[in-house]
Tab-separated table of C-alpha atoms in Angstrom:
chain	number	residue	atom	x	y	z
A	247	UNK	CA	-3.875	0.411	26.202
A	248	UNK	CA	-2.743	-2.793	24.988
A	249	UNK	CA	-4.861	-5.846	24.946
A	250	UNK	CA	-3.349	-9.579	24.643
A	251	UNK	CA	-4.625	-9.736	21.121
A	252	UNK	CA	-2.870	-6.314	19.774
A	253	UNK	CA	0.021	-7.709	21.225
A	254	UNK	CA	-0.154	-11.041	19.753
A	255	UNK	CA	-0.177	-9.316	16.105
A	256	UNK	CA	2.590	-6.883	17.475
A	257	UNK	CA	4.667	-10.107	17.735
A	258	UNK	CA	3.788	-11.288	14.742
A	259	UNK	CA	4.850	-8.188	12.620
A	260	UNK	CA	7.688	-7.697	15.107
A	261	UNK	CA	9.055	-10.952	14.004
A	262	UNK	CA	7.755	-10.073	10.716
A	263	UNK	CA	10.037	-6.726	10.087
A	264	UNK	CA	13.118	-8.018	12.802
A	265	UNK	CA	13.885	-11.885	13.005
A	266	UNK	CA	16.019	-13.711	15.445
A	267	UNK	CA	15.301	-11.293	18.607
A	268	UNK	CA	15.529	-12.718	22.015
A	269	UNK	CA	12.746	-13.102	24.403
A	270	UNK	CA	14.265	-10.542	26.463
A	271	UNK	CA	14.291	-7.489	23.162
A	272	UNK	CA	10.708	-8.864	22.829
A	273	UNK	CA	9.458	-8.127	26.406
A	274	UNK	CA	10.983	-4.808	26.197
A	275	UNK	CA	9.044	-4.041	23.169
A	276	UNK	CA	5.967	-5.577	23.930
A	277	UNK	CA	5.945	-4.053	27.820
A	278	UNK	CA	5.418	-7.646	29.079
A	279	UNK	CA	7.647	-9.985	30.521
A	280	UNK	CA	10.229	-12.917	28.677
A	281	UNK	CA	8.100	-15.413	30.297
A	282	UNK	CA	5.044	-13.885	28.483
A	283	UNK	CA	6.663	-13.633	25.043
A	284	UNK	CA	7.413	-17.101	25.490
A	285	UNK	CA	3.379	-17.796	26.136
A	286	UNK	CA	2.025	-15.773	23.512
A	287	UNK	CA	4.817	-17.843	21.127
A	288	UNK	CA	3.180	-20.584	21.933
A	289	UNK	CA	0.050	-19.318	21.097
A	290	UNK	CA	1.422	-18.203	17.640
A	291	UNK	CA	2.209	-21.467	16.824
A	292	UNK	CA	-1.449	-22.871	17.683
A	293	UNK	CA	-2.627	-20.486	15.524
A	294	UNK	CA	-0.608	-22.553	12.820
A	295	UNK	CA	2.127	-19.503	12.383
A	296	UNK	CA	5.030	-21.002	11.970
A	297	UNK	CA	7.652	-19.225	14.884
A	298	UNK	CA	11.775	-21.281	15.309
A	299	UNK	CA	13.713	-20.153	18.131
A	300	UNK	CA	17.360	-20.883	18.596
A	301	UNK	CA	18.669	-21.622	21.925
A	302	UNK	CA	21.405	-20.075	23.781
A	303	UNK	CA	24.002	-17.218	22.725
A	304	UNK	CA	22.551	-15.255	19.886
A	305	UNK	CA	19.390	-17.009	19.611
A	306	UNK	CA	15.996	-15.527	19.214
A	307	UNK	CA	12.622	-16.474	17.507
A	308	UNK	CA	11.889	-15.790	13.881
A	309	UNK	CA	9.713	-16.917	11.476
A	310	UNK	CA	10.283	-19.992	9.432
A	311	UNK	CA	10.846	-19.110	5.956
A	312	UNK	CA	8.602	-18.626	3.183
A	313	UNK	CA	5.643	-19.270	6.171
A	314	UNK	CA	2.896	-16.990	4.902
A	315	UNK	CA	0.112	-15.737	6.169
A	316	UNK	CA	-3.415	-16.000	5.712
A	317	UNK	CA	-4.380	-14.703	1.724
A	318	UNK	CA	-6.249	-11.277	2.032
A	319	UNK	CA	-9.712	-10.661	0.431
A	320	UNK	CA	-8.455	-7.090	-0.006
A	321	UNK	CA	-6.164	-5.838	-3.020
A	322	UNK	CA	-2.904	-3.853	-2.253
A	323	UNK	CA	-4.881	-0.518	-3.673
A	324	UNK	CA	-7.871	-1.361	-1.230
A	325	UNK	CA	-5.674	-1.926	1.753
A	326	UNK	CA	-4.357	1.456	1.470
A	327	UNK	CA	-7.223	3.344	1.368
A	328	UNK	CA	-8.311	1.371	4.712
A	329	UNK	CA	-5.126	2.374	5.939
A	330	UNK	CA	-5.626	5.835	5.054
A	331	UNK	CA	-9.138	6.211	6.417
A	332	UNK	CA	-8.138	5.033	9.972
A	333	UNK	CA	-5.648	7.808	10.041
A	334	UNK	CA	-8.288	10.515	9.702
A	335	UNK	CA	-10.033	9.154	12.907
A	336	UNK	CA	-9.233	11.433	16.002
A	337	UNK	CA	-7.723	9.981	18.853
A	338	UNK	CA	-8.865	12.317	21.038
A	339	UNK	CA	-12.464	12.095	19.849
A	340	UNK	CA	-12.388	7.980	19.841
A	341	UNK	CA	-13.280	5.833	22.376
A	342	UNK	CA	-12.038	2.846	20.007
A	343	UNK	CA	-8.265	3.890	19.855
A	344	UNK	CA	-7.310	0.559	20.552
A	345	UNK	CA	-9.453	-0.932	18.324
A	346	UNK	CA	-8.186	1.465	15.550
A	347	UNK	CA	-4.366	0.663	16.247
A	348	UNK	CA	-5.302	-3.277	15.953
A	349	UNK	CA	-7.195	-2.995	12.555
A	350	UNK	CA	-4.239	-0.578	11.531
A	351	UNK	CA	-1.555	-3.261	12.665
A	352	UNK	CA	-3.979	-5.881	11.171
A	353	UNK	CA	-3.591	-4.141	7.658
A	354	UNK	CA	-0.159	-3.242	7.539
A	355	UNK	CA	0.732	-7.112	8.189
A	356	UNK	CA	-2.122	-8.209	5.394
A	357	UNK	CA	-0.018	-5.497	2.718
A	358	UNK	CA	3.249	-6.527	3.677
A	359	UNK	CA	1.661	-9.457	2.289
A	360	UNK	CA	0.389	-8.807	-1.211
């Protein structure tokens, strides 16, 4: 089950790894509608992430270049261990799966950026 805020940092490493999709390719991916994307955009930016979108044929949102994001407290080595200890946890036997997906997207975005 996703919750607004895993889907909020599913945009943000969606535009991450692919920039310049449309609203439309976003909605699909984030099982929400264009209108939505367009909201939770928003919401990127007031978060001070820095998101351009290009208007008509072939436009899509991206993120401006060389925008960063915050500095991590963690080192690269420390990061993957995190990473690696959520993937031992059980789905089956957590009631926290969602919780565990969002720290896991959470982590992958902080070593992309280290």
């Amino acid at each position: 089950m996703y919750t607004p805020a895993t889907r909020l940092l599913t945009l943000l490493h969606i535009l991450h790894a692919n920039p310049g999709l449309n609203a439309n390719d976003l909605a699909e991916r984030l099982e929400v509608d264009s209108r939505t994307v367009r909201r939770y955009v928003m919401l990127l930016r007031d978060l001070g992430v820095q998101v351009e979108s290009d208007m008509g044929q072939g436009g899509g949102y991206r993120l401006i270049r060389g925008a960063v994001l915050p500095p991590s407290l963690f080192s690269r080595d420390e990061l993957v261990v995190l990473l690696q200890a959520l993937e031992t946890i059980d789905p089956s036997e957590s009631d926290r799966q969602a919780t565990v997906e969002s720290l896991k997207l959470k982590l992958n975005l902080l070593l992309e950026s280290v």
